[in-house]
Each structure stands twice: as C-alpha cells, then as structure tokens.
Amino acid sequence: STQSTWGKTISYCGQMPKQRKETLCQLEKQLEHPVHVKFSGGREVTGILKGCDTMLNLVLDETREYLRDLDDPYKRRLVEDPEDPSTLMEDTRYLGIVVCRGTAVMCIMPYEGTEEIANPFATQEPAL
C-alpha cells in the first residue's frame, strides 16, 4: 500500500505501522505514593504524586524542597538537629502543592525503598 504525504509517496509492505500510544514512564503506578524528583539546575523535592502527563508535568502534594549549599549548588545544605546539636540533618522547606514543569525534570524515583550511595566511579586521587 502507498500513502501520499505532502507530495511524497511512502510505500509500506503489508500493513501500515501502528503508532505507539504508551509512554516510556509508567508514572500512573506511582500515583498517591511519595516520589523524589531531581530538576535541572540541582533542585530536589519529595512529595506525593497526585498527577502527571505525557510531557512529565507533575503535580505533587505535601512537597518538601531540599535546600542547596551556597558554596556548591549540587550539594544539600546541612543544619544542626535541634534535638541533638552533634547531629547534622538536611535543611528543607515545606512547599505544599506544586506543579512541576516537565522540561525541568531530570529524574523521578520512588521515595521509599531507595537510598543514596557513593559514586563508585569517582576517583579519590586527582588525575595526572
């Protein structure tokens, strides 16, 4: 069969190709669950995923932003724990309901069941 599109003829052997209507991300499974989101520029938030679309625009509820260190924007800022001053904890601020633009989203992961590990590929010595 053939199909004409703007003066070009495209021929197909057999059936017309089917268009995929599913997205690569299956975020619907994470609805109503806490997620951790990293944005371009270094911002990080956690919140309960309330909605999403195919462009990765997200709606998060009970959102907390991890504040960044002023010296290194890719590190989280640490503050003394008010109950135990010898312990450091991450500095956060409460945002509430947030709409996140999909073009800024770099990474979405479930909040529960994940932990941050040291980079195994980072070198300890400066390269010569």
PDB file of N, CA and C in Angstrom, residues 3-57:
ATOM      1  N   GLN A   3       1.009   5.699   0.621  1.00  0.00           N
ATOM      2  CA  GLN A   3       0.376   6.833   1.282  1.00  0.00           C
ATOM      3  C   GLN A   3       1.082   8.080   0.806  1.00  0.00           C
ATOM      4  N   SER A   4       0.320   9.111   0.447  1.00  0.00           N
ATOM      5  CA  SER A   4       0.918  10.354  -0.015  1.00  0.00           C
ATOM      6  C   SER A   4       0.885  11.382   1.106  1.00  0.00           C
ATOM      7  N   THR A   5       2.051  11.966   1.412  1.00  0.00           N
ATOM      8  CA  THR A   5       2.119  12.998   2.435  1.00  0.00           C
ATOM      9  C   THR A   5       2.876  14.182   1.876  1.00  0.00           C
ATOM     10  N   TRP A   6       2.205  15.248   1.615  1.00  0.00           N
ATOM     11  CA  TRP A   6       2.784  16.490   1.133  1.00  0.00           C
ATOM     12  C   TRP A   6       3.677  16.281  -0.089  1.00  0.00           C
ATOM     13  N   GLY A   7       3.154  15.548  -1.079  1.00  0.00           N
ATOM     14  CA  GLY A   7       3.891  15.371  -2.319  1.00  0.00           C
ATOM     15  C   GLY A   7       4.857  14.207  -2.297  1.00  0.00           C
ATOM     16  N   LYS A   8       5.082  13.574  -1.147  1.00  0.00           N
ATOM     17  CA  LYS A   8       5.983  12.423  -1.061  1.00  0.00           C
ATOM     18  C   LYS A   8       5.151  11.164  -0.978  1.00  0.00           C
ATOM     19  N   THR A   9       5.576  10.144  -1.666  1.00  0.00           N
ATOM     20  CA  THR A   9       4.871   8.872  -1.608  1.00  0.00           C
ATOM     21  C   THR A   9       5.695   7.901  -0.781  1.00  0.00           C
ATOM     22  N   ILE A  10       5.052   7.327   0.219  1.00  0.00           N
ATOM     23  CA  ILE A  10       5.712   6.364   1.098  1.00  0.00           C
ATOM     24  C   ILE A  10       5.051   5.017   0.865  1.00  0.00           C
ATOM     25  N   SER A  11       5.822   3.986   0.581  1.00  0.00           N
ATOM     26  CA  SER A  11       5.251   2.675   0.374  1.00  0.00           C
ATOM     27  C   SER A  11       5.538   1.765   1.546  1.00  0.00           C
ATOM     28  N   TYR A  12       4.523   0.995   1.923  1.00  0.00           N
ATOM     29  CA  TYR A  12       4.622   0.069   3.052  1.00  0.00           C
ATOM     30  C   TYR A  12       4.378  -1.337   2.551  1.00  0.00           C
ATOM     31  N   CYS A  13       5.139  -2.274   3.032  1.00  0.00           N
ATOM     32  CA  CYS A  13       4.907  -3.685   2.722  1.00  0.00           C
ATOM     33  C   CYS A  13       3.940  -4.218   3.771  1.00  0.00           C
ATOM     34  N   GLY A  14       2.802  -4.653   3.358  1.00  0.00           N
ATOM     35  CA  GLY A  14       1.836  -5.194   4.313  1.00  0.00           C
ATOM     36  C   GLY A  14       1.003  -4.091   4.942  1.00  0.00           C
ATOM     37  N   GLN A  15       0.899  -4.086   6.274  1.00  0.00           N
ATOM     38  CA  GLN A  15       0.038  -3.147   6.982  1.00  0.00           C
ATOM     39  C   GLN A  15       0.769  -1.848   7.290  1.00  0.00           C
ATOM     40  N   MET A  16      -0.020  -0.813   7.527  1.00  0.00           N
ATOM     41  CA  MET A  16       0.526   0.472   7.962  1.00  0.00           C
ATOM     42  C   MET A  16       1.119   0.279   9.359  1.00  0.00           C
ATOM     43  N   PRO A  17       2.239   0.949   9.661  1.00  0.00           N
ATOM     44  CA  PRO A  17       2.808   0.800  11.010  1.00  0.00           C
ATOM     45  C   PRO A  17       1.873   1.362  12.073  1.00  0.00           C
ATOM     46  N   LYS A  18       1.794   0.656  13.197  1.00  0.00           N
ATOM     47  CA  LYS A  18       0.933   1.103  14.304  1.00  0.00           C
ATOM     48  C   LYS A  18       1.682   2.130  15.121  1.00  0.00           C
ATOM     49  N   GLN A  19       0.971   3.171  15.542  1.00  0.00           N
ATOM     50  CA  GLN A  19       1.585   4.192  16.385  1.00  0.00           C
ATOM     51  C   GLN A  19       1.516   3.746  17.833  1.00  0.00           C
ATOM     52  N   ARG A  20       2.629   3.946  18.545  1.00  0.00           N
ATOM     53  CA  ARG A  20       2.671   3.630  19.967  1.00  0.00           C
ATOM     54  C   ARG A  20       1.956   4.699  20.750  1.00  0.00           C
ATOM     55  N   LYS A  21       1.065   4.288  21.609  1.00  0.00           N
ATOM     56  CA  LYS A  21       0.321   5.251  22.409  1.00  0.00           C
ATOM     57  C   LYS A  21       0.687   5.178  23.884  1.00  0.00           C
ATOM     58  N   GLU A  22       1.668   4.355  24.222  1.00  0.00           N
ATOM     59  CA  GLU A  22       2.066   4.273  25.619  1.00  0.00           C
ATOM     60  C   GLU A  22       3.369   5.037  25.808  1.00  0.00           C
ATOM     61  N   THR A  23       3.538   5.552  26.995  1.00  0.00           N
ATOM     62  CA  THR A  23       4.753   6.306  27.293  1.00  0.00           C
ATOM     63  C   THR A  23       5.795   5.384  27.894  1.00  0.00           C
ATOM     64  N   LEU A  24       7.025   5.831  27.855  1.00  0.00           N
ATOM     65  CA  LEU A  24       8.117   5.054  28.412  1.00  0.00           C
ATOM     66  C   LEU A  24       8.019   5.007  29.931  1.00  0.00           C
ATOM     67  N   CYS A  25       7.601   6.103  30.547  1.00  0.00           N
ATOM     68  CA  CYS A  25       7.458   6.171  32.003  1.00  0.00           C
ATOM     69  C   CYS A  25       6.076   5.692  32.406  1.00  0.00           C
ATOM     70  N   GLN A  26       6.004   4.803  33.349  1.00  0.00           N
ATOM     71  CA  GLN A  26       4.733   4.309  33.860  1.00  0.00           C
ATOM     72  C   GLN A  26       4.457   4.953  35.218  1.00  0.00           C
ATOM     73  N   LEU A  27       4.294   6.277  35.215  1.00  0.00           N
ATOM     74  CA  LEU A  27       4.123   7.014  36.467  1.00  0.00           C
ATOM     75  C   LEU A  27       2.760   6.782  37.114  1.00  0.00           C
ATOM     76  N   GLU A  28       1.805   6.288  36.348  1.00  0.00           N
ATOM     77  CA  GLU A  28       0.485   6.058  36.926  1.00  0.00           C
ATOM     78  C   GLU A  28       0.555   5.072  38.086  1.00  0.00           C
ATOM     79  N   LYS A  29       1.536   4.172  38.062  1.00  0.00           N
ATOM     80  CA  LYS A  29       1.704   3.204  39.153  1.00  0.00           C
ATOM     81  C   LYS A  29       2.144   3.892  40.443  1.00  0.00           C
ATOM     82  N   GLN A  30       2.750   5.076  40.324  1.00  0.00           N
ATOM     83  CA  GLN A  30       3.254   5.784  41.498  1.00  0.00           C
ATOM     84  C   GLN A  30       2.270   6.827  42.038  1.00  0.00           C
ATOM     85  N   LEU A  31       1.094   6.970  41.404  1.00  0.00           N
ATOM     86  CA  LEU A  31       0.105   7.936  41.889  1.00  0.00           C
ATOM     87  C   LEU A  31      -0.260   7.638  43.333  1.00  0.00           C
ATOM     88  N   GLU A  32      -0.379   8.705  44.123  1.00  0.00           N
ATOM     89  CA  GLU A  32      -0.700   8.634  45.552  1.00  0.00           C
ATOM     90  C   GLU A  32       0.429   8.013  46.381  1.00  0.00           C
ATOM     91  N   HIS A  33       1.643   7.936  45.823  1.00  0.00           N
ATOM     92  CA  HIS A  33       2.806   7.443  46.552  1.00  0.00           C
ATOM     93  C   HIS A  33       3.868   8.539  46.595  1.00  0.00           C
ATOM     94  N   PRO A  34       4.720   8.547  47.626  1.00  0.00           N
ATOM     95  CA  PRO A  34       5.790   9.551  47.684  1.00  0.00           C
ATOM     96  C   PRO A  34       6.866   9.291  46.629  1.00  0.00           C
ATOM     97  N   VAL A  35       7.312  10.360  45.976  1.00  0.00           N
ATOM     98  CA  VAL A  35       8.373  10.283  44.971  1.00  0.00           C
ATOM     99  C   VAL A  35       9.425  11.337  45.276  1.00  0.00           C
ATOM    100  N   HIS A  36      10.616  11.110  44.767  1.00  0.00           N
ATOM    101  CA  HIS A  36      11.725  12.061  44.876  1.00  0.00           C
ATOM    102  C   HIS A  36      12.012  12.529  43.453  1.00  0.00           C
ATOM    103  N   VAL A  37      12.070  13.843  43.247  1.00  0.00           N
ATOM    104  CA  VAL A  37      12.263  14.409  41.906  1.00  0.00           C
ATOM    105  C   VAL A  37      13.504  15.296  41.915  1.00  0.00           C
ATOM    106  N   LYS A  38      14.374  15.096  40.906  1.00  0.00           N
ATOM    107  CA  LYS A  38      15.543  15.955  40.716  1.00  0.00           C
ATOM    108  C   LYS A  38      15.313  16.783  39.456  1.00  0.00           C
ATOM    109  N   PHE A  39      15.654  18.075  39.551  1.00  0.00           N
ATOM    110  CA  PHE A  39      15.455  19.007  38.449  1.00  0.00           C
ATOM    111  C   PHE A  39      16.793  19.451  37.874  1.00  0.00           C
ATOM    112  N   SER A  40      16.756  19.924  36.635  1.00  0.00           N
ATOM    113  CA  SER A  40      17.965  20.513  36.066  1.00  0.00           C
ATOM    114  C   SER A  40      18.310  21.742  36.898  1.00  0.00           C
ATOM    115  N   GLY A  41      19.580  21.964  37.141  1.00  0.00           N
ATOM    116  CA  GLY A  41      20.000  23.061  37.997  1.00  0.00           C
ATOM    117  C   GLY A  41      20.268  22.637  39.417  1.00  0.00           C
ATOM    118  N   GLY A  42      19.906  21.393  39.783  1.00  0.00           N
ATOM    119  CA  GLY A  42      20.259  20.881  41.093  1.00  0.00           C
ATOM    120  C   GLY A  42      19.159  20.831  42.134  1.00  0.00           C
ATOM    121  N   ARG A  43      18.001  21.410  41.893  1.00  0.00           N
ATOM    122  CA  ARG A  43      16.932  21.363  42.903  1.00  0.00           C
ATOM    123  C   ARG A  43      16.418  19.942  43.059  1.00  0.00           C
ATOM    124  N   GLU A  44      16.004  19.617  44.299  1.00  0.00           N
ATOM    125  CA  GLU A  44      15.432  18.313  44.606  1.00  0.00           C
ATOM    126  C   GLU A  44      14.232  18.498  45.517  1.00  0.00           C
ATOM    127  N   VAL A  45      13.171  17.732  45.261  1.00  0.00           N
ATOM    128  CA  VAL A  45      11.974  17.778  46.101  1.00  0.00           C
ATOM    129  C   VAL A  45      11.467  16.361  46.334  1.00  0.00           C
ATOM    130  N   THR A  46      10.703  16.204  47.404  1.00  0.00           N
ATOM    131  CA  THR A  46       9.941  14.981  47.633  1.00  0.00           C
ATOM    132  C   THR A  46       8.495  15.388  47.860  1.00  0.00           C
ATOM    133  N   GLY A  47       7.586  14.529  47.444  1.00  0.00           N
ATOM    134  CA  GLY A  47       6.170  14.804  47.639  1.00  0.00           C
ATOM    135  C   GLY A  47       5.341  13.630  47.180  1.00  0.00           C
ATOM    136  N   ILE A  48       4.049  13.718  47.395  1.00  0.00           N
ATOM    137  CA  ILE A  48       3.117  12.669  46.984  1.00  0.00           C
ATOM    138  C   ILE A  48       2.639  12.995  45.579  1.00  0.00           C
ATOM    139  N   LEU A  49       2.853  12.068  44.650  1.00  0.00           N
ATOM    140  CA  LEU A  49       2.472  12.280  43.254  1.00  0.00           C
ATOM    141  C   LEU A  49       0.959  12.231  43.118  1.00  0.00           C
ATOM    142  N   LYS A  50       0.369  13.346  42.705  1.00  0.00           N
ATOM    143  CA  LYS A  50      -1.087  13.435  42.546  1.00  0.00           C
ATOM    144  C   LYS A  50      -1.514  13.355  41.089  1.00  0.00           C
ATOM    145  N   GLY A  51      -0.610  13.730  40.165  1.00  0.00           N
ATOM    146  CA  GLY A  51      -0.970  13.681  38.760  1.00  0.00           C
ATOM    147  C   GLY A  51       0.250  13.879  37.879  1.00  0.00           C
ATOM    148  N   CYS A  52       0.126  13.424  36.611  1.00  0.00           N
ATOM    149  CA  CYS A  52       1.211  13.576  35.648  1.00  0.00           C
ATOM    150  C   CYS A  52       0.619  13.494  34.238  1.00  0.00           C
ATOM    151  N   ASP A  53       1.417  13.906  33.249  1.00  0.00           N
ATOM    152  CA  ASP A  53       1.001  13.772  31.861  1.00  0.00           C
ATOM    153  C   ASP A  53       2.158  13.245  31.031  1.00  0.00           C
ATOM    154  N   THR A  54       1.975  13.139  29.716  1.00  0.00           N
ATOM    155  CA  THR A  54       2.998  12.568  28.854  1.00  0.00           C
ATOM    156  C   THR A  54       4.222  13.462  28.704  1.00  0.00           C
ATOM    157  N   MET A  55       4.116  14.739  29.045  1.00  0.00           N
ATOM    158  CA  MET A  55       5.251  15.664  28.971  1.00  0.00           C
ATOM    159  C   MET A  55       6.029  15.700  30.287  1.00  0.00           C
ATOM    160  N   LEU A  56       5.703  14.815  31.231  1.00  0.00           N
ATOM    161  CA  LEU A  56       6.301  14.715  32.560  1.00  0.00           C
ATOM    162  C   LEU A  56       6.014  15.924  33.442  1.00  0.00           C
ATOM    163  N   ASN A  57       4.963  16.684  33.129  1.00  0.00           N
ATOM    164  CA  ASN A  57       4.496  17.693  34.074  1.00  0.00           C
ATOM    165  C   ASN A  57       3.926  16.921  35.259  1.00  0.00           C
TER     166      ASN A  57
END
